[in-house]
Coordinates of N, CA, C and O in Angstrom, one line a residue:
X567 N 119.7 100.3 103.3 CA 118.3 100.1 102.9 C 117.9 101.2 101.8 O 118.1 102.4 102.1
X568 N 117.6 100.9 100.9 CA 116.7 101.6 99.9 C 115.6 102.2 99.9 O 114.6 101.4 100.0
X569 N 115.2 103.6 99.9 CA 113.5 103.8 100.2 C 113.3 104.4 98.7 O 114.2 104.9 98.1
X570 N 112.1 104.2 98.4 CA 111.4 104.9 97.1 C 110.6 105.9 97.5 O 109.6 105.8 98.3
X571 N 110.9 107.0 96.8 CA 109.7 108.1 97.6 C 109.3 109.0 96.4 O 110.0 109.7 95.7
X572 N 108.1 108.8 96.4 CA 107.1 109.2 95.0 C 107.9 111.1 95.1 O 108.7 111.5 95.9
X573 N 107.6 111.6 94.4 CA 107.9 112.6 93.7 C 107.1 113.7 94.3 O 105.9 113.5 94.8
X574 N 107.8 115.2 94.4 CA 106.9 116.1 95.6 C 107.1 116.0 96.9 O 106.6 116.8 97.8
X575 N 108.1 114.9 97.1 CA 107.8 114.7 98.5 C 109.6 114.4 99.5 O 110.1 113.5 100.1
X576 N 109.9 116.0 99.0 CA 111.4 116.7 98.8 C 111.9 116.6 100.3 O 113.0 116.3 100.7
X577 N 110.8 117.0 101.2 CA 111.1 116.9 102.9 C 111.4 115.3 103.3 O 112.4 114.9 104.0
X578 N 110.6 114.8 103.0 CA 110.6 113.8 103.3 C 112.1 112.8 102.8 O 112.9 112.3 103.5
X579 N 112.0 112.8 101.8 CA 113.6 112.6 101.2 C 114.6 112.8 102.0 O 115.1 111.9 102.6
X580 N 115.0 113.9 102.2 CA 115.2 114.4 103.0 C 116.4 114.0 104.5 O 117.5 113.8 104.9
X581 N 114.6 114.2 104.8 CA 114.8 113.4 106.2 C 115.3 111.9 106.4 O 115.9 111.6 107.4
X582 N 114.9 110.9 105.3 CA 115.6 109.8 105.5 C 117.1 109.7 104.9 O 117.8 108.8 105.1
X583 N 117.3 110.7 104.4 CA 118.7 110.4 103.9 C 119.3 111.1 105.3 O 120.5 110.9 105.7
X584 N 118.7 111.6 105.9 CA 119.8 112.4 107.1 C 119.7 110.9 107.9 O 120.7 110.5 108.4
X585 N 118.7 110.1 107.9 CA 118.8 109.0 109.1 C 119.7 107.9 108.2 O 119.8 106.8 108.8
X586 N 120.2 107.9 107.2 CA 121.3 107.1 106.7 C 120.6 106.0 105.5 O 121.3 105.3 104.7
X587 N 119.0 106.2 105.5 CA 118.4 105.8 104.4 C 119.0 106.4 102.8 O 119.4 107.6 102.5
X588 N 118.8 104.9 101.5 CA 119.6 105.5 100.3 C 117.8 105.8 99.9 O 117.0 104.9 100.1
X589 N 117.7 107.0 99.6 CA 116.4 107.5 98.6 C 116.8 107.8 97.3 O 117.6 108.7 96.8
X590 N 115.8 106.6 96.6 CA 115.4 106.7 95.1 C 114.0 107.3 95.0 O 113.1 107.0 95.7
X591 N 114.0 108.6 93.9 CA 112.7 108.6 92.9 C 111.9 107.6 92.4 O 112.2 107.1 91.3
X592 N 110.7 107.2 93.1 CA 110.0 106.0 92.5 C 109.2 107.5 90.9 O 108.8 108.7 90.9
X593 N 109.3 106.4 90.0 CA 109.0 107.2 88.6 C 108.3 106.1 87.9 O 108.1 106.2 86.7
X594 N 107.9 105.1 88.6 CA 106.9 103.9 88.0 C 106.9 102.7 88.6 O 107.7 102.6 89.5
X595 N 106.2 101.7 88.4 CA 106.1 100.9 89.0 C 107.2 99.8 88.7 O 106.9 98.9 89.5
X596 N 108.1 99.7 88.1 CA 109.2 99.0 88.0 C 110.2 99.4 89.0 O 110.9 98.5 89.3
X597 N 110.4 100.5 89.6 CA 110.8 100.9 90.8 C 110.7 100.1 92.4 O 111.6 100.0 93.3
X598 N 109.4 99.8 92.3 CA 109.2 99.2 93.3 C 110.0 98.1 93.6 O 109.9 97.8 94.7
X599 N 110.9 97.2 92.9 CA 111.6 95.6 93.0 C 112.6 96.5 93.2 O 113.6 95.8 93.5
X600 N 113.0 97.7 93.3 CA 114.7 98.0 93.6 C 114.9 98.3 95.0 O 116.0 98.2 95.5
X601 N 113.7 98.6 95.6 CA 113.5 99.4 97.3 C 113.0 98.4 98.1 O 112.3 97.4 97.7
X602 N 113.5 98.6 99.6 CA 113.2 97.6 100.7 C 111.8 98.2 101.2 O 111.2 97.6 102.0
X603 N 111.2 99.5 100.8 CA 109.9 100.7 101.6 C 109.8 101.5 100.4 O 110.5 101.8 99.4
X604 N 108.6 101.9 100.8 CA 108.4 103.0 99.4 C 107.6 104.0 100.6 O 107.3 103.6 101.7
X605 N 107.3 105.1 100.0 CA 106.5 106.3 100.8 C 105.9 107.3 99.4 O 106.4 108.2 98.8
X606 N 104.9 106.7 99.4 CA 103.5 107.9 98.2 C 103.1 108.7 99.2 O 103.3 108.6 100.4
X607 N 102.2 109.8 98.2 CA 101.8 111.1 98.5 C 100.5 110.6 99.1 O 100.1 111.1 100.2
X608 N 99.6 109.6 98.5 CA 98.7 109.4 99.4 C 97.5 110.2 98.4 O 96.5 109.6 98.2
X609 N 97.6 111.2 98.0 CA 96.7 111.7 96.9 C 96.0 111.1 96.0 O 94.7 111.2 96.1
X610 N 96.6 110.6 95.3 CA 95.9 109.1 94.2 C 96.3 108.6 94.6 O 97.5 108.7 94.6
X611 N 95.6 107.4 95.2 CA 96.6 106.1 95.7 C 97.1 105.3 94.8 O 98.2 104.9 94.9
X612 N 96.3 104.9 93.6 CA 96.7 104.9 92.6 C 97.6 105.2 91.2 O 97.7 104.5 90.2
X613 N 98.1 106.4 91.6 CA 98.2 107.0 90.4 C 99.7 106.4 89.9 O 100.2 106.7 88.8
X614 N 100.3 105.5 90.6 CA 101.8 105.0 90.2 C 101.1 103.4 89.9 O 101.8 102.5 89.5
X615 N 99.7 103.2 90.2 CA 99.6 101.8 90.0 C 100.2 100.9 90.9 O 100.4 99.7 90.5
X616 N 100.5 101.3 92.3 CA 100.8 100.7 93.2 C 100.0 99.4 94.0 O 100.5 98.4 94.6
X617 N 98.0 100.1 93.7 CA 97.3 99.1 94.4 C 96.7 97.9 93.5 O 95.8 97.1 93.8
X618 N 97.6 97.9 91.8 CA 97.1 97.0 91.3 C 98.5 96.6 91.2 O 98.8 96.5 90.0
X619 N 99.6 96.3 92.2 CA 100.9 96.4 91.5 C 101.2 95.0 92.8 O 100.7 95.2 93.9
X620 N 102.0 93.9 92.5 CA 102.0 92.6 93.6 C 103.2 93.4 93.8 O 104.0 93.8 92.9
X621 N 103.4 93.5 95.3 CA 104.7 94.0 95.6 C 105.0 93.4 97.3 O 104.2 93.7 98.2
X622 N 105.8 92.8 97.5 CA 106.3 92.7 98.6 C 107.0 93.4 100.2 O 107.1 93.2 101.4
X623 N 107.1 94.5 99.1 CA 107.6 96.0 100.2 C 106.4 96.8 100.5 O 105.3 97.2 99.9
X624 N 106.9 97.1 101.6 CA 105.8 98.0 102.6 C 105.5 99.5 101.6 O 106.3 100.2 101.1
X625 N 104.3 99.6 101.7 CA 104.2 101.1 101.3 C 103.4 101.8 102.4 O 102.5 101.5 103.2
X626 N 104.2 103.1 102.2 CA 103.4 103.6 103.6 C 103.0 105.3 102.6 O 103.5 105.7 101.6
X627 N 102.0 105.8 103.4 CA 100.9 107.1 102.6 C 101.5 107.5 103.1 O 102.0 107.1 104.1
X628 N 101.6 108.9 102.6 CA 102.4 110.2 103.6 C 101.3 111.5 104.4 O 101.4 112.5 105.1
X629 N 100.0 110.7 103.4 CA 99.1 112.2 103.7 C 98.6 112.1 104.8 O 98.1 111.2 105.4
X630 N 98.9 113.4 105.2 CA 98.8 113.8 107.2 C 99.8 113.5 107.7 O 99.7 113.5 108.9
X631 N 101.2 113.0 107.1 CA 102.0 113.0 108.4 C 102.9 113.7 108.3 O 103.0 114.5 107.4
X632 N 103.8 113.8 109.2 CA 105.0 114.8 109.0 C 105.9 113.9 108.8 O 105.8 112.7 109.0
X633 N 107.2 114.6 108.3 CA 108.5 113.8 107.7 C 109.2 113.0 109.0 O 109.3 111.8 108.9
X634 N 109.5 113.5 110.1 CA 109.4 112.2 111.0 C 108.5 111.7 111.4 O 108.5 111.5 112.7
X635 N 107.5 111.2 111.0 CA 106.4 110.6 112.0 C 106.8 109.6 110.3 O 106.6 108.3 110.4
X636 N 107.2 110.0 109.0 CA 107.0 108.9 107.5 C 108.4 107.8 108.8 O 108.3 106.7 109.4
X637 N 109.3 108.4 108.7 CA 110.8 107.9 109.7 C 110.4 107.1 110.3 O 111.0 106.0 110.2
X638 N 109.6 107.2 111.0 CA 109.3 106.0 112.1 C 108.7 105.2 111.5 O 108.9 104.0 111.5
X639 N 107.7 105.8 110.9 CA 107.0 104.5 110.2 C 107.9 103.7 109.0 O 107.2 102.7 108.6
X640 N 108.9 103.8 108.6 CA 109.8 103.0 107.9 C 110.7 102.8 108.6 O 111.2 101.7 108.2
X641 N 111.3 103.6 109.9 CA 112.0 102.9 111.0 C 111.3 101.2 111.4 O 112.0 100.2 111.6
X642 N 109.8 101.3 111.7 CA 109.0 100.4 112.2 C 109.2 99.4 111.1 O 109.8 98.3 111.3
X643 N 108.7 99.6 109.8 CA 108.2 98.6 108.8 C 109.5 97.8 108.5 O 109.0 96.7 108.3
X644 N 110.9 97.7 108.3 CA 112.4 98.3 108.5 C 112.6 97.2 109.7 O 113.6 96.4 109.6
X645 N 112.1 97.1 110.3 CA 112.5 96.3 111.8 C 112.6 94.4 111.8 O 112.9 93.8 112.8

């Protein structure tokens, strides 16, 4: 499985490549058609153009969570 994980967000990376997830740099919204999950910063929700963006993959916010608690929730979305 493919995850996209916005930029900054190095722990988190991380952590899904230790659970056997492939993590790409989302760097625009053309990104999104390559990943089964994506995970933003949650800061601008916007700022990649995600909430005006038709996409079929789960996006999940990162703000407030910790790098296993993003895991589960792409473990969950993933299921």
């Amino acid at each position: 499985m493919r995850i996209g994980v916005e930029e900054g967000l190095t722990n988190v990376s991380q952590a899904l490549q230790e659970k056997g997830y492939q993590v790409i740099s989302l760097s625009g919204t053309s990104d999104l058609n390559n990943v089964d999950c994506c995970v933003v910063t949650g800061m601008d929700s916007d700022i990649m153009g995600i909430e005006t963006t038709s996409t079929q993959v789960p996006v999940i916010e990162a703000n407030g969570l910790s790098a296993d608690e993003i895991c589960q929730k792409v473990d969950q979305k993933l299921q």
